[in-house]
Structure formats: C-alpha cells, structure tokens
Short mmCIF file of C-alpha atoms in Angstrom, two decimals:
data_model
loop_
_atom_site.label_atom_id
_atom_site.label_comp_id
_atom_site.label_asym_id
_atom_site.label_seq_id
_atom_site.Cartn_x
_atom_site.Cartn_y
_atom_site.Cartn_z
CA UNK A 1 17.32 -3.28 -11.78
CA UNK A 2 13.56 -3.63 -13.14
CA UNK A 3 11.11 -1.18 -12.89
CA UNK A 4 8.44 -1.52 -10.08
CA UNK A 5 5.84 -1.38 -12.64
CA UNK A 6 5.39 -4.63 -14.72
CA UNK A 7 3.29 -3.08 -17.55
CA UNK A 8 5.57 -0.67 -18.49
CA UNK A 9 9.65 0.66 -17.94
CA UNK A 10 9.42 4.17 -17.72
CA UNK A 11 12.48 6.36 -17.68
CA UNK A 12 13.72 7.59 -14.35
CA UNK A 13 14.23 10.69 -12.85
CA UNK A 14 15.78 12.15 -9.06
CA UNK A 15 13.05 12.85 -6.74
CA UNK A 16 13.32 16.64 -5.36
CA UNK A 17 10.83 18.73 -2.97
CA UNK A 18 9.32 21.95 -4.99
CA UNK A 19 7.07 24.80 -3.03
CA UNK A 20 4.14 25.71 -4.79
CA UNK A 21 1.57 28.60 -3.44
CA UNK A 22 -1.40 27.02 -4.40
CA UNK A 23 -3.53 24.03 -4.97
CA UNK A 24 -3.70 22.05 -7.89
CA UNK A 25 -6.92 22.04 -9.49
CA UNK A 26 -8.48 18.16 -10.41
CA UNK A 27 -11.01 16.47 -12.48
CA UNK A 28 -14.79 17.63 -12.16
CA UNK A 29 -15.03 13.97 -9.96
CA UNK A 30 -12.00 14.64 -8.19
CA UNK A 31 -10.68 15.82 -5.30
CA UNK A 32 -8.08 18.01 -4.37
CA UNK A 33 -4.25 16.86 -4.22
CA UNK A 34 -1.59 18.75 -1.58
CA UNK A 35 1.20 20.56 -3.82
CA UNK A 36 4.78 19.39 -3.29
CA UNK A 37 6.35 20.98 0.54
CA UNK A 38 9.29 20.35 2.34
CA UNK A 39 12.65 19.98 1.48
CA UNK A 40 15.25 17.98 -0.72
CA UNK A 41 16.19 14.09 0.75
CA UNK A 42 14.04 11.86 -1.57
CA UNK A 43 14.30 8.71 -3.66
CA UNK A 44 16.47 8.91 -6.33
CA UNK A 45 15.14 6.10 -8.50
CA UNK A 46 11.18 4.93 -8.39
CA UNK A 47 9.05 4.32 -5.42
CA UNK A 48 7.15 1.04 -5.25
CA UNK A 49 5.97 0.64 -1.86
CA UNK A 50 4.01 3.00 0.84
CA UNK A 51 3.01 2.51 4.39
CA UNK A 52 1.66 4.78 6.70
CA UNK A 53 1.25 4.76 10.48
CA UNK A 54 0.99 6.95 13.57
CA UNK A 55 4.12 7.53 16.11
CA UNK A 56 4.24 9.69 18.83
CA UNK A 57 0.95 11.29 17.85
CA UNK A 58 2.11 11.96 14.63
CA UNK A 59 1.54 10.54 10.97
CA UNK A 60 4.43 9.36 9.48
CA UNK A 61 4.60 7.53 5.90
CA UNK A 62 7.28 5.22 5.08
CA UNK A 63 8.27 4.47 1.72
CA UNK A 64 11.01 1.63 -0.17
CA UNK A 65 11.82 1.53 -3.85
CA UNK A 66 14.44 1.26 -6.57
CA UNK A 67 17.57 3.44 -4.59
CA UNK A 68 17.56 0.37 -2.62
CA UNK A 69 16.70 2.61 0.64
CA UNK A 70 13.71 2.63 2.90
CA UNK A 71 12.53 6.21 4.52
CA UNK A 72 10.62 7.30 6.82
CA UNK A 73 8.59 10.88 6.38
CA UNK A 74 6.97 13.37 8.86
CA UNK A 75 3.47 13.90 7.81
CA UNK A 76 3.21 17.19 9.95
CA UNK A 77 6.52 19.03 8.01
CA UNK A 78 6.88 16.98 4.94
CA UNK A 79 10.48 16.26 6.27
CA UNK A 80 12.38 13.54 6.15
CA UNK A 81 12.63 11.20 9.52
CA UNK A 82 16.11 11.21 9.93
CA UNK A 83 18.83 9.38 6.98
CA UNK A 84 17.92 6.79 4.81
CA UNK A 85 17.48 3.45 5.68
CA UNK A 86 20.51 1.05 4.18
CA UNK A 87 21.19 -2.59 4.28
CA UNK A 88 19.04 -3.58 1.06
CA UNK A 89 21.92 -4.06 -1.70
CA UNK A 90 18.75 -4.18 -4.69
CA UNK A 91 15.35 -2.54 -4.67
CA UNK A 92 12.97 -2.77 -2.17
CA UNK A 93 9.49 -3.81 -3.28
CA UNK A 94 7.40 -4.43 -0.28
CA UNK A 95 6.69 -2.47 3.04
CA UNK A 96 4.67 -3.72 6.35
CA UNK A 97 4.30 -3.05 9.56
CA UNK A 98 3.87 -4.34 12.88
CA UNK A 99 5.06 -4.48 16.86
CA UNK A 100 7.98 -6.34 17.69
CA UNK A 101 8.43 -6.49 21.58
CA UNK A 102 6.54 -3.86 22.42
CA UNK A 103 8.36 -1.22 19.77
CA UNK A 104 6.31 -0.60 16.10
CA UNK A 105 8.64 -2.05 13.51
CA UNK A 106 8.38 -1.50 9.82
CA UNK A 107 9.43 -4.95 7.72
CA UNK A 108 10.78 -4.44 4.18
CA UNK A 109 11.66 -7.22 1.06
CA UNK A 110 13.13 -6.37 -2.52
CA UNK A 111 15.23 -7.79 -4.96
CA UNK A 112 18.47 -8.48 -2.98
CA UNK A 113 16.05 -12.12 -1.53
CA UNK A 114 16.40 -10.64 1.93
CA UNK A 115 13.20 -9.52 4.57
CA UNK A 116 14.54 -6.85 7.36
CA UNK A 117 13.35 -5.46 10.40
CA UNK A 118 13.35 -2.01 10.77
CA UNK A 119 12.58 0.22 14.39
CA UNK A 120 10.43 2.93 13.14
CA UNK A 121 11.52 5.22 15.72
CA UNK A 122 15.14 5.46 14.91
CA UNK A 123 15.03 3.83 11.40
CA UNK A 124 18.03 1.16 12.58
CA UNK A 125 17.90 -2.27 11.86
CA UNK A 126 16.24 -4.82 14.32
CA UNK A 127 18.41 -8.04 14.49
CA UNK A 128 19.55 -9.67 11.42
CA UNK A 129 18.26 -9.99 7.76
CA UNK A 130 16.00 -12.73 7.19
CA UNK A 131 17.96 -14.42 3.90
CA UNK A 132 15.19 -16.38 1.79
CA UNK A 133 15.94 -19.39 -0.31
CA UNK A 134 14.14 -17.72 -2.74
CA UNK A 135 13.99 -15.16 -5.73
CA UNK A 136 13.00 -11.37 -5.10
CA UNK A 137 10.26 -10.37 -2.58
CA UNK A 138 7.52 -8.81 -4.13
CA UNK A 139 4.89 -9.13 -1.01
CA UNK A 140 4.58 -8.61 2.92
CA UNK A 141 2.24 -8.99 5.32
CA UNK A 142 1.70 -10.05 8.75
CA UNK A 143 -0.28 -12.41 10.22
CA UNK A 144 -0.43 -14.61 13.84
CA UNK A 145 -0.48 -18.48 13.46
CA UNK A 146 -0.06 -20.30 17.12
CA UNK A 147 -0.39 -16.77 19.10
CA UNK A 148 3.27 -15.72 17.63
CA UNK A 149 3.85 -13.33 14.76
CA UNK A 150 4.19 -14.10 11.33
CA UNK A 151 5.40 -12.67 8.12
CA UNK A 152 3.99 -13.83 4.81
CA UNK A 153 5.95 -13.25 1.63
CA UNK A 154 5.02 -13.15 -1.69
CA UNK A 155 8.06 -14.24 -3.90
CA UNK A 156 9.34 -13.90 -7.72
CA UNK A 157 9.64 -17.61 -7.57
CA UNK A 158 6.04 -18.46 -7.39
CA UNK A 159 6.60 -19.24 -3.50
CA UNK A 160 4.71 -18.04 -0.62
CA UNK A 161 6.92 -18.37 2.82
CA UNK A 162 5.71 -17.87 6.13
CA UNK A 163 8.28 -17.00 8.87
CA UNK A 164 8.33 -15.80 12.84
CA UNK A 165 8.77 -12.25 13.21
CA UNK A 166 11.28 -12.78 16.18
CA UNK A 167 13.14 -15.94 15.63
CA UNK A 168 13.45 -15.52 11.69
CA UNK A 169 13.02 -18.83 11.08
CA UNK A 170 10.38 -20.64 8.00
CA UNK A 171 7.50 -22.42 10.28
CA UNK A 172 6.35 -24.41 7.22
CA UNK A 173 7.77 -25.44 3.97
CA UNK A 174 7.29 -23.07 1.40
CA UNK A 175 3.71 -22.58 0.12
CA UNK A 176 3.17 -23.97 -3.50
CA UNK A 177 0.53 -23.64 -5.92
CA UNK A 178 0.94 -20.40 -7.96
CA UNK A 179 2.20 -21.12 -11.48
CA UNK A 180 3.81 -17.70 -11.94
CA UNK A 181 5.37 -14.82 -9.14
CA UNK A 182 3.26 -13.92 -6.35
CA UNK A 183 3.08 -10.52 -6.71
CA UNK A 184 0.26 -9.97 -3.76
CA UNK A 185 -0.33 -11.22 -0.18
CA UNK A 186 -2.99 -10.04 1.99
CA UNK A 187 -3.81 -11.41 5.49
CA UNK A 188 -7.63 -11.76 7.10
CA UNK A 189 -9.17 -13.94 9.37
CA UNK A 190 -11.60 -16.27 8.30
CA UNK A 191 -13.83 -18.60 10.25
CA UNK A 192 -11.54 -17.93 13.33
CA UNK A 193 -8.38 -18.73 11.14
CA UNK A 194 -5.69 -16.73 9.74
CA UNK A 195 -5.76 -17.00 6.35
CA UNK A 196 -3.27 -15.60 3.42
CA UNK A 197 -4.48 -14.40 0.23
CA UNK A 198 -2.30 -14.07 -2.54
CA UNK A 199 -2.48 -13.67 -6.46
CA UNK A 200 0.26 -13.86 -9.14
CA UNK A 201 -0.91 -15.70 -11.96
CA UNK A 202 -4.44 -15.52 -13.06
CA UNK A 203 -5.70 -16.46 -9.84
CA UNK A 204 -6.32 -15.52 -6.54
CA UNK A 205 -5.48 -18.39 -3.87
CA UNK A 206 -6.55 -18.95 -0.16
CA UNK A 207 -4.05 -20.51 2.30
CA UNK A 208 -4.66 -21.48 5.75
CA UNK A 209 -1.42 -20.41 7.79
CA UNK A 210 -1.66 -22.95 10.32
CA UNK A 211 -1.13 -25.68 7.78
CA UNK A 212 -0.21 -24.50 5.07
CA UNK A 213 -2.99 -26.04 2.64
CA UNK A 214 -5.42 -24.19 0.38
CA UNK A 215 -8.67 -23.17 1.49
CA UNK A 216 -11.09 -23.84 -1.53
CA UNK A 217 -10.37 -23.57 -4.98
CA UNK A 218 -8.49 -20.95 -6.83
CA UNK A 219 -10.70 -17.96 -7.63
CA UNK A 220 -10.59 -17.87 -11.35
CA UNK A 221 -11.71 -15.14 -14.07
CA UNK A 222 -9.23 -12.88 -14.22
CA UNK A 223 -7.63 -12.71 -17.83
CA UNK A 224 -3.93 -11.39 -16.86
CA UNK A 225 -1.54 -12.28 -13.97
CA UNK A 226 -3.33 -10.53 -10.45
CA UNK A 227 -1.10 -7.91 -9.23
CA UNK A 228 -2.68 -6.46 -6.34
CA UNK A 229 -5.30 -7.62 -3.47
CA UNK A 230 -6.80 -6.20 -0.84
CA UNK A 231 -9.33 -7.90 2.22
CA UNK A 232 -12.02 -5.94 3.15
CA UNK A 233 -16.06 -6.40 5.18
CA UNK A 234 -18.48 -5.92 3.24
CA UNK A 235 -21.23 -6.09 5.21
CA UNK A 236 -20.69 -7.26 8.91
CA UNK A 237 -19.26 -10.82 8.75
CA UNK A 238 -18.86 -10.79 4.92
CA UNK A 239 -15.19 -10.47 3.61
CA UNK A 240 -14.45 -9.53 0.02
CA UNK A 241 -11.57 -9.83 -1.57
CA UNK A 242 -10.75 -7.27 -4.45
CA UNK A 243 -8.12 -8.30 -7.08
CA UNK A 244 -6.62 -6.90 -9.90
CA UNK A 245 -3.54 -6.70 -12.78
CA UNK A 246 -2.13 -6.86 -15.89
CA UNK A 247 -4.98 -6.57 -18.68
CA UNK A 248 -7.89 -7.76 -16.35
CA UNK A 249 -11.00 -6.74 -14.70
CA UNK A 250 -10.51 -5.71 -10.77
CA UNK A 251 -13.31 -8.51 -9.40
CA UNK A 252 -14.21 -8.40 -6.20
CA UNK A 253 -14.89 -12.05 -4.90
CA UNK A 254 -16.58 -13.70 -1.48
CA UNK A 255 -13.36 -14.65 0.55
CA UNK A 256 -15.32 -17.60 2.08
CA UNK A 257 -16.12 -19.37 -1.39
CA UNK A 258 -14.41 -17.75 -4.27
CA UNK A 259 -17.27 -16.71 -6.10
CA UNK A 260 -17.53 -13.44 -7.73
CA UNK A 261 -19.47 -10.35 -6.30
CA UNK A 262 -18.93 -7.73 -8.70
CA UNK A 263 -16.48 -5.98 -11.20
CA UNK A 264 -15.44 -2.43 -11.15
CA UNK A 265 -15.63 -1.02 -14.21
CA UNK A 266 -12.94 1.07 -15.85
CA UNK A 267 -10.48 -0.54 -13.63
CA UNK A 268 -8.18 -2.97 -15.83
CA UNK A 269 -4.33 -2.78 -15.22
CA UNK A 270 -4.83 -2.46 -11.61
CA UNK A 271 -1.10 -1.39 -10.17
CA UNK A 272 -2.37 -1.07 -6.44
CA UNK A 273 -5.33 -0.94 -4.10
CA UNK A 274 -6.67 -0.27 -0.26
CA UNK A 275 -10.04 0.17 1.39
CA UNK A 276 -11.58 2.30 4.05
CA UNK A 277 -14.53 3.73 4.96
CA UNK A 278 -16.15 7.12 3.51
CA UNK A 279 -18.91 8.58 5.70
CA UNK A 280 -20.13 5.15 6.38
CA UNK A 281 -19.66 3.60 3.08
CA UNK A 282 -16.48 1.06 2.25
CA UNK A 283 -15.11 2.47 -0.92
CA UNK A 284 -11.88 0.80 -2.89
CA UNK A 285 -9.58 3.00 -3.60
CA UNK A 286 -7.13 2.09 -6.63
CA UNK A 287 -4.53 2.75 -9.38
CA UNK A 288 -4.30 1.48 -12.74
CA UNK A 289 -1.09 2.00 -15.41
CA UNK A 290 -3.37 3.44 -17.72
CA UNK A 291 -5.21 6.46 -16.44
CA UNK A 292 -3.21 9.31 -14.26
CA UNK A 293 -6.14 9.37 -11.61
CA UNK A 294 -6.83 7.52 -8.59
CA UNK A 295 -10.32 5.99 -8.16
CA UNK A 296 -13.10 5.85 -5.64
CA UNK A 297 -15.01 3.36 -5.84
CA UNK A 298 -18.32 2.44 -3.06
CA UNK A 299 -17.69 -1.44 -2.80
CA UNK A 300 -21.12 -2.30 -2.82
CA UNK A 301 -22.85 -0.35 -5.83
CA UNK A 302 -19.48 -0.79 -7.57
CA UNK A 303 -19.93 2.67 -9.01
CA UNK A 304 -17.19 5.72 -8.95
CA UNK A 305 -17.77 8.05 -6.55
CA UNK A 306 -14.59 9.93 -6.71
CA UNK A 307 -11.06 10.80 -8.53
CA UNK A 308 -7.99 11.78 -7.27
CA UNK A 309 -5.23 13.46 -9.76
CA UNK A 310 -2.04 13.55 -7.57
CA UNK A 311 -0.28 14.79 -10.57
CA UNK A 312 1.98 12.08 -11.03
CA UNK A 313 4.61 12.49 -13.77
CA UNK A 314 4.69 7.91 -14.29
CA UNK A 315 2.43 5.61 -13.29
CA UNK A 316 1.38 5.75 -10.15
CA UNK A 317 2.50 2.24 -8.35
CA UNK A 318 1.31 2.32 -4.47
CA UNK A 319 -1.26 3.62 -2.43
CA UNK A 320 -2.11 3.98 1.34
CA UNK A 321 -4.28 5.79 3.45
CA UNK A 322 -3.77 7.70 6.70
CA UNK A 323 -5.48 10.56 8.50
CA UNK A 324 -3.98 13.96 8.38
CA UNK A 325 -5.70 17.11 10.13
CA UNK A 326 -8.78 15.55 10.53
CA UNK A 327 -9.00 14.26 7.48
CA UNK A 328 -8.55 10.90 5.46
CA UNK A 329 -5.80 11.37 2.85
CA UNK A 330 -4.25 8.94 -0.15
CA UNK A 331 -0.87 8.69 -0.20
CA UNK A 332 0.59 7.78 -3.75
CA UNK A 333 4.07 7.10 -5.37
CA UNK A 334 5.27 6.39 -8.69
CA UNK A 335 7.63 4.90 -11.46
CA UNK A 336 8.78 8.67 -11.24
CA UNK A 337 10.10 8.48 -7.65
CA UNK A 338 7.12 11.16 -6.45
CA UNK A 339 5.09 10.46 -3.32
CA UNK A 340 1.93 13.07 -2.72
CA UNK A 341 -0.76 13.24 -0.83
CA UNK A 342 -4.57 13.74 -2.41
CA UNK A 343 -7.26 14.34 0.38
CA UNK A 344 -11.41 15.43 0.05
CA UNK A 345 -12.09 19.15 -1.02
CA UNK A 346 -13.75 19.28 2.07
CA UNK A 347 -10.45 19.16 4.00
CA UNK A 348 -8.93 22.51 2.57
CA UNK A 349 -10.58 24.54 5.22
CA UNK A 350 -8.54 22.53 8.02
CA UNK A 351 -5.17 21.76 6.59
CA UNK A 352 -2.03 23.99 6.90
CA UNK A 353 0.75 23.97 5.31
CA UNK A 354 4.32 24.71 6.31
CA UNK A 355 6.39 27.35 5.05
CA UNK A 356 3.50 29.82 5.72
CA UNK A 357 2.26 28.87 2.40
CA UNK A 358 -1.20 29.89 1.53
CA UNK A 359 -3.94 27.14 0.91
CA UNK A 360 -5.70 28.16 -1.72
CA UNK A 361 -8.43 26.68 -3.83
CA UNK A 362 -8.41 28.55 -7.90
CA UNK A 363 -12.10 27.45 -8.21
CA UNK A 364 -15.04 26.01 -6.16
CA UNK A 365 -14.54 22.43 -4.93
CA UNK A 366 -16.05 19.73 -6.70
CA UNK A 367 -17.75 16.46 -4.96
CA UNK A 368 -16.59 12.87 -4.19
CA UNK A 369 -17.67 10.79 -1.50
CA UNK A 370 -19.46 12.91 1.50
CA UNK A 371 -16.89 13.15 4.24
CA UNK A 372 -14.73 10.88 6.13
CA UNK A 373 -15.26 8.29 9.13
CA UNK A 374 -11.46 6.99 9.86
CA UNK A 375 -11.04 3.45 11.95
CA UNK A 376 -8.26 3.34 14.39
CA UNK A 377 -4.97 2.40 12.90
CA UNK A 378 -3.64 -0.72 14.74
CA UNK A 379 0.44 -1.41 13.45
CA UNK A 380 -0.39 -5.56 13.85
CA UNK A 381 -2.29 -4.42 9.67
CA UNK A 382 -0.92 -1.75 7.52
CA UNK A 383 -3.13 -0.70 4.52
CA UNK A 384 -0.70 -2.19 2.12
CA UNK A 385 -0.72 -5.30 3.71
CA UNK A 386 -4.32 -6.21 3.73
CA UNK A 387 -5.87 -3.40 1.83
CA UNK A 388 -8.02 -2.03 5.21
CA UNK A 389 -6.71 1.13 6.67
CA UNK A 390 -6.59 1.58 10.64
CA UNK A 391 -6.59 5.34 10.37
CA UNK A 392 -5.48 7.69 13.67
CA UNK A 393 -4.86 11.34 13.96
CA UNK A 394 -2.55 12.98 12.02
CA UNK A 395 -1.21 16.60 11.08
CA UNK A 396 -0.84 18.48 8.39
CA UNK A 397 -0.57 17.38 4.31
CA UNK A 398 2.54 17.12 2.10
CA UNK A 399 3.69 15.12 -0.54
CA UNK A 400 6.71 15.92 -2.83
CA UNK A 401 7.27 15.59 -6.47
CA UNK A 402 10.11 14.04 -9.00
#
C-alpha cells in the first residue's frame, strides 16, 4: 500500500486525539488553527480524502484513507460518528457525496477497484459494491446526465467511467484520452450540459457526460502530471477551472475554451484544492507538498490573502470547507493520518470548545481575508468533488492530531 501523496512516501504514524489548553499561534498572514479535542478512534495509517456536510443540523466531516476505513466525525464534539466504516479491503482514496432516494449518501473508491455507497446516517453500506474493470480509484464526483444520477471516476488506469448511482451499472464505455492516471475529476455545468473535468497527465480535459466526447482541446501548460482541480464562477456566468500537481504552476483556465486566466504564484506541487467565497470575494484555497501552510488565494487578483498552519506533522493531502459556529473553517488531513480544522482569527470570539477547555489566543490576531459569506451546502456537490463549497450551519471546531 502506496502513500496518498505521489511526491513523496513519508513514514507513518497512528492517529490519536491530544487536549491542548490553548491556541496555536500561526504565520503573521495566517490564521488561527483549532488544537487537537476529542477522544481516541482515528486513522491508523494516512488520510487522503475529506468531505464535509451538514446532518441533522449538525456538521459532520467524513474522512477515507490508507486503514482501508471510511469515518464519519461530529463537528460539534470532535467525536467519532459511530465505528468505522469496513468493506474496502485496500485504501480508500476518494470521498463524495450525494442523495440517494431521498437519504444523503457518502460514495467512496480506493485501491481495492471497488466504488461503495455509504448511508451517512448510520455509516452502513447502501446496496452492493460497484466492482470496476479497472485499476485503483483515485477520483469521485457526481454529476446528472438524462435527469438520473451519476458517478464519475477518475482511475489509475488512465480511464474515466461514468456509472448510475442506483442501478450501478457503466452508461457509456469508458472515457479515453488521458495518457497517464486520472488523478482529478470535477463536475460543472456548462452551456446547459454536464460536463466532467479531469486531469492526470499534463493536461486538463473536458468531457461532455451525455456522450462521452471531449469538449475542446486539452488545456495544456502545465509542466508535471495535474493532480488536483477544482470548478469555480468567476464572475457571474464565467467558470474557471484551477489545476495543479507534481512540479507545475496551479493555472487557472476559462472552462468554456481552455485558455489560461492566470497563475498563482508560489503554488507548484499542488496536493489539493477548493473554493468559496470570503466576504464577497472567491478565494482558492490550496495545499502544496512543499510548504506546511495552507493558502488563500482571491481568484481574481491571484494574490495571497491568507495562510493557514494546521500544524501538520506530513504533507498535508486534502482539504474541504464547512461552516462551524458561524464561521467558515478548512478542514485538512495528511500523509500523517491528522485531520484539523484552521478557521479566521475573527472566529475565536464565537467558538467553544468541549471539555471546558479555554479558547485562548497567546498574542493579537493577525489578518487574512475580511470575514466570511458561506453558500448553502447542497449534498448533490461536495467541496472535494468540484472544488465549490455549499456551506450550512455548523457547531463548534475540532480537529485531532497523529
């Protein structure tokens, strides 16, 4: 079993819950990141995928990685949501989510060339395993072609596959085109279509889902295999895609015709991204294998307006947003098998933590980007799938630490 991370193979340690009385302090850019709470009951072996979602009025974050498991966490407590998830017999590499007959569902993919169904609510499996003809999954996301429900895979063997949600069945032949693994799929619509973006090699490729055929040509320009993507608006009407990876530039290209916008500086190595909105401003928000931060970045200046240090002890290898107290929060794993939460100085005043542990801040908080303006979260996306978060109410902060 491969690390998640495909720029490095960093050792591995268990993942355990600490309590720590205060907070940890962060670059003079950064932000502030929520010590480790709760209890024991993590991963025991790296964490490569994060999704995040509201349940019951509460946000929960669900997370899949190299103990072959899936898990579900409370976002209020920091707990655990009940026991691990089993069926995967390899690592799981890709999380999504979505509604399957009228219940939220979380769908996972790994190494063991299976896709399963999950009910969030109870954590049991929905139906049977989806068994690909194919190498490892390293992508999810969902989609709708013909009014039904689709999941789009990414896999090892330079495949993309598109398959109903309920029946389990392929509703094409396998996508072709890539010359390496697809190791990112992101879903948009696009002139009234549902589209598929994915990127493995050193391209980015658009793929209508009701046929199957590329739209346009390959973007081109990045120098390494692409290893992330993410679908965002730039301005009303305008999609962007933003793509990254191994030893290359994160571009950010026009969805419609492939043709570059801008770069972000700083940002090569790219291990994972997601957008939102900050007080009215779309900002990136991304991970790279070479720098222990997570970055800010406003979309349309292309400049960094914040940094998050979680604190990771390996590279940090997925990223998702959800709202938490009021306030828009990152939540990060790692190669190290340590998922925390990083959230906006500005949050400290609202957030509690469990335990009765004191919040405190050991020096005056520094600025990133001016407050928060969350969009509803809506479980057809999840902010790993397409890089947009639909953000809801949530509770209170916790992450824990390898």
């Amino acid at each position: 079993m491969s690390s998640p991370s495909r720029h490095e193979a960093p050792a591995i340690r268990p993942a355990a819950w600490r309590v720590q009385p205060t907070w940890t302090s962060l670059l003079p850019k950064g932000v502030k990141s929520c010590p480790p709470l709760g209890t024991t009951g993590g991963h025991t072996n790296w964490v490569a995928a994060v999704t995040t979602a509201v349940f019951d009025g509460r946000a929960v974050a669900v997370t899949g990685g190299g103990d072959d498991t899936v898990r579900g966490w409370d976002l209020s407590t920091g707990e655990r949501v009940g026991a691990p998830w089993t069926g995967h017999t390899n690592a799981v590499r890709a999380l999504t989510m979505s509604v399957l007959d009228g219940r939220p569902v979380v769908v996972s993919g790994g190494d063991d060339n299976t896709v399963r169904v999950w009910e969030l609510a109870s954590g049991m499996p929905v139906g049977e395993p989806f068994h690909l003809q194919a190498d490892s999954v390293e992508a999810l996301a969902i989609a709708e072609r013909h009014g039904r429900q689709v999941v789009v895979t990414g896999c090892y063997d330079t495949t993309v596959r598109v398959w109903d949600l309920e029946t389990r069945q392929e509703v094409m032949a396998p996508i072709r085109g890539h010359t390496g693994p697809v190791y990112a799929v992101a879903t948009a619509m696009l002139d009234g279509r549902w589209v598929a973006v994915t990127g493995g090699d050193r391209t980015v490729r658009v793929w209508d889902l009701d046929t199957g055929d590329p739209v346009g040509s390959p973007f081109t320009g990045h120098s390494g295999y692409v290893s992330a993507v993410a679908v965002a608006e730039l301005t009303a009407g305008h999609l962007v895609v933003v793509s990254g990876g191994y030893q290359t530039t994160t571009r950010v290209s026009d969805l419609a015709t492939g043709l570059p916008v801008g770069e972000l500086p700083r940002s090569a190595d790219l291990e994972a991204v997601t957008t939102t909105v900050v007080h009215g401003r779309l900002v990136a928000i991304t991970c790279n294998s070479n720098e222990p931060t997570i970055q800010v970045w406003d979309l349309k200046t292309a400049e960094l307006v914040g940094e998050l240090f979680p604190q990771h002890r390996r590279t940090v290898h997925a990223v998702a947003t959800a709202v938490v107290n009021g306030r828009q929060v990152v939540v990060s794993s790692c190669d190290g098998g340590s998922v925390r939460v990083s959230f906006d100085p500005g949050g400290l005043q609202q957030a509690h933590c469990p335990a009765g542990q004191r919040v405190g801040c050991p020096g005056p908080p520094t600025h990133t980007a001016e407050g928060v303006e969350p969009r509803r979260f809506e479980l057809l996306t999840s902010c790993l799938q397409t890089g947009a978060s639909h953000l809801d109410e949530g509770s209170r902060p916790w992450s824990r630490d390898s």
